mmCIF file of C-alpha atoms and ligand atoms in Angstrom:
data_model
loop_
_atom_site.group_PDB
_atom_site.id
_atom_site.type_symbol
_atom_site.label_atom_id
_atom_site.label_comp_id
_atom_site.label_asym_id
_atom_site.label_seq_id
_atom_site.Cartn_x
_atom_site.Cartn_y
_atom_site.Cartn_z
ATOM 1 C CA UNK I 1 35.373 -3.379 -122.841
ATOM 2 C CA UNK I 2 36.212 -2.938 -126.800
ATOM 3 C CA UNK I 3 33.583 -2.219 -128.660
ATOM 4 C CA UNK I 4 30.850 -4.325 -131.438
ATOM 5 C CA UNK I 5 32.235 -2.438 -134.946
ATOM 6 C CA UNK I 6 31.054 -5.424 -137.247
ATOM 7 C CA UNK I 7 27.630 -7.048 -136.257
ATOM 8 C CA UNK I 8 27.726 -10.678 -138.096
ATOM 9 C CA UNK I 9 25.295 -11.904 -135.513
ATOM 10 C CA UNK I 10 21.883 -11.365 -137.274
ATOM 11 C CA UNK I 11 19.983 -14.618 -136.774
ATOM 12 C CA UNK I 12 20.454 -13.745 -133.365
ATOM 13 C CA UNK I 13 18.941 -11.232 -133.658
ATOM 14 C CA UNK I 14 18.846 -7.328 -135.922
ATOM 15 C CA UNK I 15 19.263 -3.767 -134.799
ATOM 16 C CA UNK I 16 15.688 -1.912 -135.329
ATOM 17 C CA UNK I 17 15.825 -0.089 -138.821
ATOM 18 C CA UNK I 18 15.171 3.330 -139.864
ATOM 19 C CA UNK I 19 11.924 2.395 -141.251
ATOM 20 C CA UNK I 20 10.182 0.293 -138.294
ATOM 21 C CA UNK I 21 11.614 3.166 -135.949
ATOM 22 C CA UNK I 22 9.586 6.294 -137.814
ATOM 23 C CA UNK I 23 6.741 3.856 -137.990
ATOM 24 C CA UNK I 24 6.429 2.523 -134.250
ATOM 25 C CA UNK I 25 7.619 6.213 -132.723
ATOM 26 C CA UNK I 26 3.937 7.982 -133.269
ATOM 27 C CA UNK I 27 2.153 4.646 -131.065
ATOM 28 C CA UNK I 28 4.890 5.126 -128.431
ATOM 29 C CA UNK I 29 4.113 8.508 -127.342
ATOM 30 C CA UNK I 30 0.776 10.801 -128.908
ATOM 31 C CA UNK I 31 -0.800 7.181 -129.772
ATOM 32 C CA UNK I 32 -0.819 5.435 -126.458
ATOM 33 C CA UNK I 33 -4.457 4.141 -126.311
ATOM 34 C CA UNK I 34 -6.025 1.122 -126.035
ATOM 35 C CA UNK I 35 -6.920 -0.776 -129.196
ATOM 36 C CA UNK I 36 -10.453 -2.024 -127.200
ATOM 37 C CA UNK I 37 -11.461 1.655 -126.052
ATOM 38 C CA UNK I 38 -14.213 2.854 -127.972
ATOM 39 C CA UNK I 39 -13.345 6.476 -127.398
ATOM 40 C CA UNK I 40 -11.236 8.402 -130.633
ATOM 41 C CA UNK I 41 -7.541 7.689 -129.132
ATOM 42 C CA UNK I 42 -8.740 3.899 -128.439
ATOM 43 C CA UNK I 43 -10.635 4.033 -132.308
ATOM 44 C CA UNK I 44 -7.109 5.014 -133.733
ATOM 45 C CA UNK I 45 -5.264 2.593 -132.170
ATOM 46 C CA UNK I 46 -7.696 -0.108 -133.523
ATOM 47 C CA UNK I 47 -7.244 1.726 -137.458
ATOM 48 C CA UNK I 48 -3.392 1.486 -136.531
ATOM 49 C CA UNK I 49 -3.957 -2.739 -135.457
ATOM 50 C CA UNK I 50 -6.229 -3.734 -138.014
ATOM 51 C CA UNK I 51 -3.663 -2.055 -140.845
ATOM 52 C CA UNK I 52 -0.540 -3.582 -140.130
ATOM 53 C CA UNK I 53 -3.019 -6.800 -139.999
ATOM 54 C CA UNK I 54 -4.364 -6.544 -143.023
ATOM 55 C CA UNK I 55 -0.510 -5.387 -143.987
ATOM 56 C CA UNK I 56 0.732 -8.994 -142.521
ATOM 57 C CA UNK I 57 -1.909 -10.586 -144.243
ATOM 58 C CA UNK I 58 -1.028 -9.147 -148.075
ATOM 59 C CA UNK I 59 2.190 -10.065 -147.796
ATOM 60 C CA UNK I 60 2.261 -13.164 -146.277
ATOM 61 C CA UNK I 61 -0.545 -14.051 -149.196
ATOM 62 C CA UNK I 62 -3.511 -15.116 -146.388
ATOM 63 C CA UNK I 63 -6.676 -13.389 -144.415
ATOM 64 C CA UNK I 64 -6.461 -10.429 -141.637
ATOM 65 C CA UNK I 65 -8.000 -13.064 -139.518
ATOM 66 C CA UNK I 66 -5.727 -15.181 -140.398
ATOM 67 C CA UNK I 67 -3.122 -13.417 -138.615
ATOM 68 C CA UNK I 68 -2.135 -13.543 -134.440
ATOM 69 C CA UNK I 69 -0.128 -11.209 -132.680
ATOM 70 C CA UNK I 70 2.662 -12.561 -130.383
ATOM 71 C CA UNK I 71 5.391 -11.509 -128.351
ATOM 72 C CA UNK I 72 7.853 -13.829 -131.281
ATOM 73 C CA UNK I 73 8.852 -16.664 -132.435
ATOM 74 C CA UNK I 74 8.666 -18.179 -128.719
ATOM 75 C CA UNK I 75 4.827 -17.771 -127.966
ATOM 76 C CA UNK I 76 4.246 -17.850 -132.336
ATOM 77 C CA UNK I 77 5.768 -22.037 -132.537
ATOM 78 C CA UNK I 78 4.478 -22.750 -128.936
ATOM 79 C CA UNK I 79 1.018 -21.608 -129.755
ATOM 80 C CA UNK I 80 0.706 -24.064 -132.886
ATOM 81 C CA UNK I 81 2.283 -26.965 -131.456
ATOM 82 C CA UNK I 82 -0.186 -26.968 -127.980
ATOM 83 C CA UNK I 83 -3.065 -26.157 -130.505
ATOM 84 C CA UNK I 84 -2.621 -28.785 -132.945
ATOM 85 C CA UNK I 85 -1.502 -31.140 -130.250
ATOM 86 C CA UNK I 86 -5.303 -30.364 -128.427
ATOM 87 C CA UNK I 87 -7.014 -30.011 -131.451
ATOM 88 C CA UNK I 88 -5.566 -34.008 -132.016
ATOM 89 C CA UNK I 89 -6.040 -35.278 -128.935
ATOM 90 C CA UNK I 90 -9.564 -34.434 -128.982
ATOM 91 C CA UNK I 91 -10.349 -36.851 -131.991
ATOM 92 C CA UNK I 92 -7.400 -39.530 -130.523
ATOM 93 C CA UNK I 93 -4.580 -38.436 -132.984
ATOM 94 C CA UNK I 94 -1.737 -38.505 -130.279
ATOM 95 C CA UNK I 95 1.214 -38.760 -132.513
ATOM 96 C CA UNK I 96 3.270 -35.685 -134.398
ATOM 97 C CA UNK I 97 5.967 -35.474 -136.651
ATOM 98 C CA UNK I 98 9.221 -32.654 -136.534
ATOM 99 C CA UNK I 99 12.428 -32.776 -137.415
ATOM 100 C CA UNK I 100 16.025 -33.357 -135.304
ATOM 101 C CA UNK I 101 16.838 -30.019 -136.045
ATOM 102 C CA UNK I 102 14.190 -27.765 -134.932
ATOM 103 C CA UNK I 103 14.541 -24.639 -132.519
ATOM 104 C CA UNK I 104 14.305 -25.676 -128.576
ATOM 105 C CA UNK I 105 10.845 -23.360 -129.354
ATOM 106 C CA UNK I 106 9.626 -26.282 -131.390
ATOM 107 C CA UNK I 107 11.417 -29.176 -129.016
ATOM 108 C CA UNK I 108 10.759 -28.152 -125.984
ATOM 109 C CA UNK I 109 6.745 -28.117 -126.229
ATOM 110 C CA UNK I 110 7.565 -31.244 -127.903
ATOM 111 C CA UNK I 111 9.391 -32.827 -124.835
ATOM 112 C CA UNK I 112 6.677 -31.888 -122.422
ATOM 113 C CA UNK I 113 3.758 -33.434 -125.312
ATOM 114 C CA UNK I 114 5.606 -36.198 -124.939
ATOM 115 C CA UNK I 115 4.822 -37.097 -121.505
ATOM 116 C CA UNK I 116 2.065 -35.949 -121.740
ATOM 117 C CA UNK I 117 1.467 -38.940 -123.871
ATOM 118 C CA UNK I 118 1.981 -37.999 -127.515
ATOM 119 C CA UNK I 119 4.275 -40.321 -129.634
ATOM 120 C CA UNK I 120 7.367 -37.668 -131.274
ATOM 121 C CA UNK I 121 8.757 -38.644 -134.256
ATOM 122 C CA UNK I 122 11.964 -36.798 -134.536
ATOM 123 C CA UNK I 123 12.686 -37.200 -138.696
ATOM 124 C CA UNK I 124 16.416 -37.340 -139.020
ATOM 125 C CA UNK I 125 18.591 -35.155 -141.997
ATOM 126 C CA UNK I 126 21.096 -35.955 -144.222
ATOM 127 C CA UNK I 127 24.803 -34.336 -143.402
ATOM 128 C CA UNK I 128 23.522 -32.047 -145.927
ATOM 129 C CA UNK I 129 21.154 -30.426 -143.093
ATOM 130 C CA UNK I 130 17.673 -31.525 -145.076
ATOM 131 C CA UNK I 131 14.441 -33.681 -144.557
ATOM 132 C CA UNK I 132 14.045 -36.060 -147.099
ATOM 133 C CA UNK I 133 10.029 -35.926 -148.238
ATOM 134 C CA UNK I 134 10.448 -39.912 -148.302
ATOM 135 C CA UNK I 135 11.065 -40.078 -144.770
ATOM 136 C CA UNK I 136 8.129 -37.931 -144.298
ATOM 137 C CA UNK I 137 5.951 -39.484 -146.031
ATOM 138 C CA UNK I 138 6.967 -43.162 -144.674
ATOM 139 C CA UNK I 139 6.685 -41.272 -141.276
ATOM 140 C CA UNK I 140 2.816 -40.155 -141.391
ATOM 141 C CA UNK I 141 0.641 -42.307 -139.842
ATOM 142 C CA UNK I 142 -3.338 -42.492 -139.680
ATOM 143 C CA UNK I 143 -3.440 -40.841 -135.803
ATOM 144 C CA UNK I 144 -0.621 -37.719 -137.047
ATOM 145 C CA UNK I 145 -2.079 -34.939 -135.715
ATOM 146 C CA UNK I 146 0.507 -32.724 -136.748
ATOM 147 C CA UNK I 147 3.851 -32.022 -138.846
ATOM 148 C CA UNK I 148 6.125 -29.293 -137.835
ATOM 149 C CA UNK I 149 9.642 -28.667 -139.489
ATOM 150 C CA UNK I 150 11.350 -24.993 -140.390
ATOM 151 C CA UNK I 151 11.690 -23.665 -142.992
ATOM 152 C CA UNK I 152 15.577 -22.486 -142.252
ATOM 153 C CA UNK I 153 17.846 -23.635 -139.685
ATOM 154 C CA UNK I 154 18.885 -20.732 -137.680
ATOM 155 C CA UNK I 155 22.372 -22.619 -136.972
ATOM 156 C CA UNK I 156 23.213 -24.405 -140.513
ATOM 157 C CA UNK I 157 20.578 -21.615 -142.938
ATOM 158 C CA UNK I 158 19.750 -25.018 -144.624
ATOM 159 C CA UNK I 159 15.949 -24.283 -146.508
ATOM 160 C CA UNK I 160 14.031 -27.307 -146.224
ATOM 161 C CA UNK I 161 11.496 -28.132 -148.946
ATOM 162 C CA UNK I 162 8.293 -26.855 -146.815
ATOM 163 C CA UNK I 163 5.768 -26.600 -150.296
ATOM 164 C CA UNK I 164 7.074 -29.990 -151.002
ATOM 165 C CA UNK I 165 6.408 -30.785 -147.132
ATOM 166 C CA UNK I 166 3.107 -29.702 -146.980
ATOM 167 C CA UNK I 167 1.950 -31.472 -150.292
ATOM 168 C CA UNK I 168 2.583 -34.597 -148.615
ATOM 169 C CA UNK I 169 0.931 -33.518 -144.721
ATOM 170 C CA UNK I 170 -2.093 -32.346 -147.021
ATOM 171 C CA UNK I 171 -2.658 -35.423 -149.383
ATOM 172 C CA UNK I 172 -2.986 -37.075 -145.901
ATOM 173 C CA UNK I 173 -5.689 -34.497 -144.332
ATOM 174 C CA UNK I 174 -2.881 -33.424 -141.555
ATOM 175 C CA UNK I 175 -1.859 -30.561 -140.554
ATOM 176 C CA UNK I 176 1.620 -28.543 -141.363
ATOM 177 C CA UNK I 177 3.130 -26.034 -138.932
ATOM 178 C CA UNK I 178 6.646 -23.787 -140.368
ATOM 179 C CA UNK I 179 8.506 -22.121 -138.313
ATOM 180 C CA UNK I 180 9.927 -19.509 -140.622
ATOM 181 C CA UNK I 181 12.129 -17.570 -137.972
ATOM 182 C CA UNK I 182 15.431 -17.585 -139.792
ATOM 183 C CA UNK I 183 13.645 -17.850 -143.554
ATOM 184 C CA UNK I 184 11.187 -14.865 -143.723
ATOM 185 C CA UNK I 185 13.068 -11.973 -145.812
ATOM 186 C CA UNK I 186 15.773 -13.937 -147.305
ATOM 187 C CA UNK I 187 13.550 -16.695 -149.191
ATOM 188 C CA UNK I 188 10.119 -15.524 -151.006
ATOM 189 C CA UNK I 189 6.624 -16.673 -148.967
ATOM 190 C CA UNK I 190 3.616 -16.935 -149.267
ATOM 191 C CA UNK I 191 1.865 -19.280 -147.429
ATOM 192 C CA UNK I 192 -0.729 -20.783 -149.753
ATOM 193 C CA UNK I 193 2.436 -21.583 -152.375
ATOM 194 C CA UNK I 194 4.675 -22.848 -149.404
ATOM 195 C CA UNK I 195 1.472 -25.130 -148.502
ATOM 196 C CA UNK I 196 1.502 -24.573 -145.225
ATOM 197 C CA UNK I 197 -1.620 -24.155 -142.412
ATOM 198 C CA UNK I 198 0.427 -22.536 -139.939
ATOM 199 C CA UNK I 199 3.139 -19.598 -139.623
ATOM 200 C CA UNK I 200 5.776 -18.389 -136.930
ATOM 201 C CA UNK I 201 7.388 -15.241 -137.522
ATOM 202 C CA UNK I 202 9.845 -13.217 -134.981
ATOM 203 C CA UNK I 203 10.086 -9.542 -135.373
ATOM 204 C CA UNK I 204 13.629 -9.174 -133.981
ATOM 205 C CA UNK I 205 14.947 -11.167 -137.025
ATOM 206 C CA UNK I 206 13.230 -8.861 -139.072
ATOM 207 C CA UNK I 207 14.841 -5.406 -137.650
ATOM 208 C CA UNK I 208 11.656 -5.054 -135.802
ATOM 209 C CA UNK I 209 11.485 -4.094 -131.850
ATOM 210 C CA UNK I 210 12.189 -7.431 -129.428
ATOM 211 C CA UNK I 211 8.761 -9.774 -128.160
ATOM 212 C CA UNK I 212 6.986 -8.973 -131.726
ATOM 213 C CA UNK I 213 6.243 -11.514 -133.583
ATOM 214 C CA UNK I 214 2.804 -13.135 -135.195
ATOM 215 C CA UNK I 215 1.342 -16.733 -136.107
ATOM 216 C CA UNK I 216 -0.527 -17.465 -138.975
ATOM 217 C CA UNK I 217 -2.832 -19.752 -138.822
ATOM 218 C CA UNK I 218 -5.373 -20.770 -141.552
ATOM 219 C CA UNK I 219 -9.224 -20.243 -140.495
ATOM 220 C CA UNK I 220 -10.177 -23.858 -141.544
ATOM 221 C CA UNK I 221 -7.304 -24.902 -137.981
ATOM 222 C CA UNK I 222 -9.327 -25.702 -135.346
ATOM 223 C CA UNK I 223 -7.106 -22.920 -132.872
ATOM 224 C CA UNK I 224 -7.529 -22.713 -129.060
ATOM 225 C CA UNK I 225 -6.462 -19.997 -127.384
ATOM 226 C CA UNK I 226 -2.666 -19.977 -126.063
ATOM 227 C CA UNK I 227 -3.559 -17.251 -123.517
ATOM 228 C CA UNK I 228 -7.346 -16.719 -122.261
ATOM 229 C CA UNK I 229 -8.421 -13.487 -120.481
ATOM 230 C CA UNK I 230 -9.661 -10.431 -122.464
ATOM 231 C CA UNK I 231 -11.568 -10.420 -126.199
ATOM 232 C CA UNK I 232 -8.696 -9.374 -127.774
ATOM 233 C CA UNK I 233 -7.496 -10.636 -131.272
ATOM 234 C CA UNK I 234 -10.454 -12.456 -131.588
ATOM 235 C CA UNK I 235 -10.552 -14.566 -128.127
ATOM 236 C CA UNK I 236 -7.499 -16.395 -129.516
ATOM 237 C CA UNK I 237 -4.793 -14.171 -127.703
ATOM 238 C CA UNK I 238 -6.039 -12.319 -125.017
ATOM 239 C CA UNK I 239 -3.700 -9.153 -123.556
ATOM 240 C CA UNK I 240 -3.636 -5.414 -124.626
ATOM 241 C CA UNK I 241 -2.390 -5.250 -128.073
ATOM 242 C CA UNK I 242 1.432 -4.161 -128.295
ATOM 243 C CA UNK I 243 0.359 -1.018 -130.933
ATOM 244 C CA UNK I 244 3.637 0.376 -131.558
ATOM 245 C CA UNK I 245 5.443 -3.528 -132.117
ATOM 246 C CA UNK I 246 2.389 -4.563 -133.884
ATOM 247 C CA UNK I 247 3.170 -1.234 -135.981
ATOM 248 C CA UNK I 248 6.807 -1.920 -135.669
ATOM 249 C CA UNK I 249 6.662 -5.480 -136.981
ATOM 250 C CA UNK I 250 3.715 -5.292 -139.740
ATOM 251 C CA UNK I 251 6.541 -2.049 -141.399
ATOM 252 C CA UNK I 252 9.426 -4.853 -141.190
ATOM 253 C CA UNK I 253 7.770 -8.079 -142.935
ATOM 254 C CA UNK I 254 6.355 -5.420 -146.086
ATOM 255 C CA UNK I 255 10.357 -4.061 -145.908
ATOM 256 C CA UNK I 256 11.255 -7.675 -145.844
ATOM 257 C CA UNK I 257 8.977 -9.479 -148.190
ATOM 258 C CA UNK I 258 9.827 -6.263 -150.406
ATOM 259 C CA UNK I 259 13.250 -6.201 -150.895
ATOM 260 C CA UNK I 260 14.047 -10.180 -150.556
ATOM 261 C CA UNK I 261 15.575 -10.529 -154.278
ATOM 262 C CA UNK I 262 17.487 -7.518 -153.498
ATOM 263 C CA UNK I 263 18.690 -8.865 -150.449
ATOM 264 C CA UNK I 264 19.670 -12.095 -151.713
ATOM 265 C CA UNK I 265 21.727 -10.384 -154.494
ATOM 266 C CA UNK I 266 23.799 -8.203 -151.951
ATOM 267 C CA UNK I 267 24.459 -11.324 -149.821
ATOM 268 C CA UNK I 268 25.101 -13.697 -151.803
ATOM 269 C CA UNK I 269 28.337 -12.633 -153.269
ATOM 270 C CA UNK I 270 28.960 -11.675 -149.988
ATOM 271 C CA UNK I 271 28.781 -15.686 -148.429
ATOM 272 C CA UNK I 272 30.646 -17.085 -151.204
ATOM 273 C CA UNK I 273 33.710 -15.109 -150.713
ATOM 274 C CA UNK I 274 33.376 -15.734 -147.203
ATOM 275 C CA UNK I 275 32.511 -19.326 -147.764
ATOM 276 C CA UNK I 276 35.722 -19.469 -150.454
ATOM 277 C CA UNK I 277 37.947 -17.634 -147.576
ATOM 278 C CA UNK I 278 37.029 -19.897 -144.596
ATOM 279 C CA UNK I 279 37.650 -23.101 -146.504
ATOM 280 C CA UNK I 280 41.292 -22.360 -147.091
ATOM 281 C CA UNK I 281 42.249 -21.976 -143.433
ATOM 282 C CA UNK I 282 43.243 -25.027 -141.565
ATOM 283 C CA UNK I 283 41.223 -27.715 -140.334
ATOM 284 C CA UNK I 284 38.201 -25.923 -141.627
ATOM 285 C CA UNK I 285 34.840 -27.761 -142.851
ATOM 286 C CA UNK I 286 31.733 -26.164 -143.815
ATOM 287 C CA UNK I 287 28.468 -27.254 -142.184
ATOM 288 C CA UNK I 288 24.989 -27.262 -143.934
ATOM 289 C CA UNK I 289 24.439 -27.931 -147.672
ATOM 290 C CA UNK I 290 26.805 -25.882 -149.751
ATOM 291 C CA UNK I 291 23.669 -24.210 -151.949
ATOM 292 C CA UNK I 292 20.519 -25.351 -150.470
ATOM 293 C CA UNK I 293 21.061 -22.625 -147.553
ATOM 294 C CA UNK I 294 20.206 -18.917 -146.999
ATOM 295 C CA UNK I 295 22.121 -16.191 -148.471
ATOM 296 C CA UNK I 296 23.074 -14.340 -145.141
ATOM 297 C CA UNK I 297 24.268 -17.777 -143.157
ATOM 298 C CA UNK I 298 27.460 -19.633 -143.287
ATOM 299 C CA UNK I 299 28.235 -21.955 -140.774
ATOM 300 C CA UNK I 300 32.052 -23.885 -139.995
ATOM 301 C CA UNK I 301 33.648 -25.952 -137.618
ATOM 302 C CA UNK I 302 37.423 -25.883 -137.512
ATOM 303 C CA UNK I 303 39.466 -28.725 -136.215
ATOM 304 C CA UNK I 304 40.665 -28.805 -132.398
ATOM 305 C CA UNK I 305 39.537 -25.209 -132.077
ATOM 306 C CA UNK I 306 37.342 -24.373 -129.407
ATOM 307 C CA UNK I 307 34.416 -22.038 -130.383
ATOM 308 C CA UNK I 308 34.026 -20.464 -127.689
ATOM 309 C CA UNK I 309 37.504 -18.887 -128.059
ATOM 310 C CA UNK I 310 36.589 -17.997 -131.194
ATOM 311 C CA UNK I 311 33.816 -15.886 -130.505
ATOM 312 C CA UNK I 312 36.028 -14.498 -127.838
ATOM 313 C CA UNK I 313 38.981 -13.418 -130.050
ATOM 314 C CA UNK I 314 37.091 -11.813 -132.746
ATOM 315 C CA UNK I 315 34.887 -10.039 -130.392
ATOM 316 C CA UNK I 316 38.228 -8.787 -128.752
ATOM 317 C CA UNK I 317 38.789 -7.445 -132.565
ATOM 318 C CA UNK I 318 35.553 -5.806 -133.292
ATOM 319 C CA UNK I 319 33.613 -8.788 -134.951
ATOM 320 C CA UNK I 320 30.116 -10.206 -133.174
ATOM 321 C CA UNK I 321 29.679 -13.899 -134.356
ATOM 322 C CA UNK I 322 28.269 -16.580 -132.904
ATOM 323 C CA UNK I 323 29.468 -20.426 -132.060
ATOM 324 C CA UNK I 324 27.374 -23.407 -132.627
ATOM 325 C CA UNK I 325 28.015 -24.528 -128.330
ATOM 326 C CA UNK I 326 25.039 -22.954 -126.301
ATOM 327 C CA UNK I 327 26.582 -22.750 -122.533
ATOM 328 C CA UNK I 328 24.172 -24.538 -120.390
ATOM 329 C CA UNK I 329 24.618 -24.593 -116.738
ATOM 330 C CA UNK I 330 28.127 -24.010 -116.885
ATOM 331 C CA UNK I 331 28.725 -27.084 -119.483
ATOM 332 C CA UNK I 332 29.417 -26.573 -122.791
ATOM 333 C CA UNK I 333 26.423 -28.690 -125.213
ATOM 334 C CA UNK I 334 27.109 -29.490 -128.538
ATOM 335 C CA UNK I 335 24.122 -27.977 -130.418
ATOM 336 C CA UNK I 336 21.362 -30.920 -131.247
ATOM 337 C CA UNK I 337 21.644 -28.719 -135.274
ATOM 338 C CA UNK I 338 25.508 -29.684 -135.809
ATOM 339 C CA UNK I 339 24.933 -33.481 -134.328
ATOM 340 C CA UNK I 340 22.170 -34.250 -136.545
ATOM 341 C CA UNK I 341 24.516 -33.480 -139.415
ATOM 342 C CA UNK I 342 26.591 -36.172 -138.061
ATOM 343 C CA UNK I 343 29.718 -33.605 -136.518
ATOM 344 C CA UNK I 344 31.675 -35.600 -133.395
ATOM 345 C CA UNK I 345 31.097 -33.471 -130.766
ATOM 346 C CA UNK I 346 34.386 -31.774 -130.441
ATOM 347 C CA UNK I 347 33.362 -30.896 -134.352
ATOM 348 C CA UNK I 348 30.559 -29.103 -133.045
ATOM 349 C CA UNK I 349 32.031 -27.314 -130.227
ATOM 350 C CA UNK I 350 34.336 -25.763 -132.473
ATOM 351 C CA UNK I 351 31.901 -24.043 -134.621
ATOM 352 C CA UNK I 352 31.351 -20.730 -135.794
ATOM 353 C CA UNK I 353 28.123 -18.743 -136.889
ATOM 354 C CA UNK I 354 28.083 -15.741 -138.922
ATOM 355 C CA UNK I 355 24.357 -14.194 -140.169
ATOM 356 C CA UNK I 356 24.475 -11.443 -142.073
ATOM 357 C CA UNK I 357 22.370 -8.734 -143.072
ATOM 358 C CA UNK I 358 21.110 -6.232 -145.286
ATOM 359 C CA UNK I 359 23.561 -4.343 -143.868
ATOM 360 C CA UNK I 360 26.645 -6.153 -143.532
ATOM 361 C CA UNK I 361 29.335 -4.952 -145.988
ATOM 362 C CA UNK I 362 32.377 -6.314 -148.523
ATOM 363 C CA UNK I 363 34.098 -4.123 -146.551
ATOM 364 C CA UNK I 364 33.089 -5.579 -143.127
ATOM 365 C CA UNK I 365 33.376 -9.230 -144.688
ATOM 366 C CA UNK I 366 37.001 -8.520 -145.735
ATOM 367 C CA UNK I 367 37.689 -7.520 -141.869
ATOM 368 C CA UNK I 368 35.924 -10.504 -140.700
ATOM 369 C CA UNK I 369 38.119 -12.804 -143.155
ATOM 370 C CA UNK I 370 41.223 -11.383 -142.068
ATOM 371 C CA UNK I 371 40.678 -11.953 -138.383
ATOM 372 C CA UNK I 372 39.763 -15.194 -138.620
ATOM 373 C CA UNK I 373 43.734 -15.589 -140.986
ATOM 374 C CA UNK I 374 45.350 -13.518 -138.400
ATOM 375 C CA UNK I 375 43.491 -16.028 -135.391
ATOM 376 C CA UNK I 376 43.709 -19.196 -137.495
ATOM 377 C CA UNK I 377 47.099 -18.867 -139.040
HETATM 378 N N1 LIG Z 401 12.089 -20.403 -134.450
HETATM 379 C C1 LIG Z 401 14.060 -20.278 -134.386
HETATM 380 C C2 LIG Z 401 14.544 -20.574 -135.781
HETATM 381 C C3 LIG Z 401 14.834 -19.406 -134.165
HETATM 382 O O1 LIG Z 401 16.041 -18.627 -134.865
HETATM 383 C C4 LIG Z 401 14.438 -18.814 -132.833
HETATM 384 C C5 LIG Z 401 14.842 -17.678 -131.881
HETATM 385 O O2 LIG Z 401 16.531 -17.301 -132.649
HETATM 386 C C6 LIG Z 401 12.745 -18.296 -132.314
HETATM 387 C C7 LIG Z 401 12.178 -19.544 -133.052
HETATM 388 C C8 LIG Z 401 12.328 -17.510 -130.704
HETATM 389 O O3 LIG Z 401 11.904 -16.426 -131.565
HETATM 390 P P1 LIG Z 401 11.783 -15.765 -130.729
HETATM 391 O O4 LIG Z 401 13.367 -14.933 -130.346
HETATM 392 O O5 LIG Z 401 11.006 -14.745 -131.227
HETATM 393 O O6 LIG Z 401 11.332 -15.784 -129.790
#
């Protein structure tokens, strides 16, 4: 089997960074106390937990009690959607607005709510992959319980005008949630400035452990618990806290926020170089807005090609990227994101996503471009 030498699939997951690893180590071995125990070993864990919570809160610009540690982006998204739906239903509000290009961690819970009688509006996006604020304005009704729109898309990297969308929601007194799993660490983020009531983050996209994440929920949000059980996290998320994971997550959040500008400065020229070079290849079409996209993201379709085949050919050369199609139950389903921006099924199936991290080097980018030329010319 070939080795992956060049990793360009950081939107799928990231390696654990040295600073996160170092921060977690003491809590994996000697610091194993349960944060709910009242003796010294437990109290130490509780202190670490509180510190991690304050660090995340300070970084996001909110209060500690507004942070709930979760098992990742999927749980954070599910919690936000189901809690807002439950609160809405209690006051007769059974309408939720989202976009057509959300992650399945949002779309699937909404499908369930739809089966249970909620009305779901899925806002279209233009061919650039961006939601139009005027479409949101027009879709809001008196019974809208929640608007949930991602800060940046995981496939095409397009950045949504979150602060404006949040402002529109607040003018109508509607809760606004943003999935910032892909955006955080790539664009500066402060929950107050973004006008969000809830925000989802995932640790493993930020060089922390898989199975870690958080949900910011403003104290004004009527948030029912997602999981019932113990009284951990103020009763809002039962279950013994994963101290090592949480400490690592907080370190990743701190680091990512502090280095957002530096990371963008490093990645933008690399992104531009890839876009320029891949645009010259036969049948190339850039997916998503040319400029309003994450510095780390490039997504191309290549007419007449099969994305999965390109991924496998690159894999043989030691390069990891992903394709825009998900292989589900033996059939290649075209991505709902790519079809939403107007790609035909064939175009959607011919896509390749490159997602970089701060560890991506210019030499790696050169080798990736050379590999694409070798495969396609
Ligand atoms: N939301 C977005 C935009 C994502 O890209 C992902 C993961 O790919 C998730 C949610 C789910 O996050 P997790 O893998 O931490 O459950």
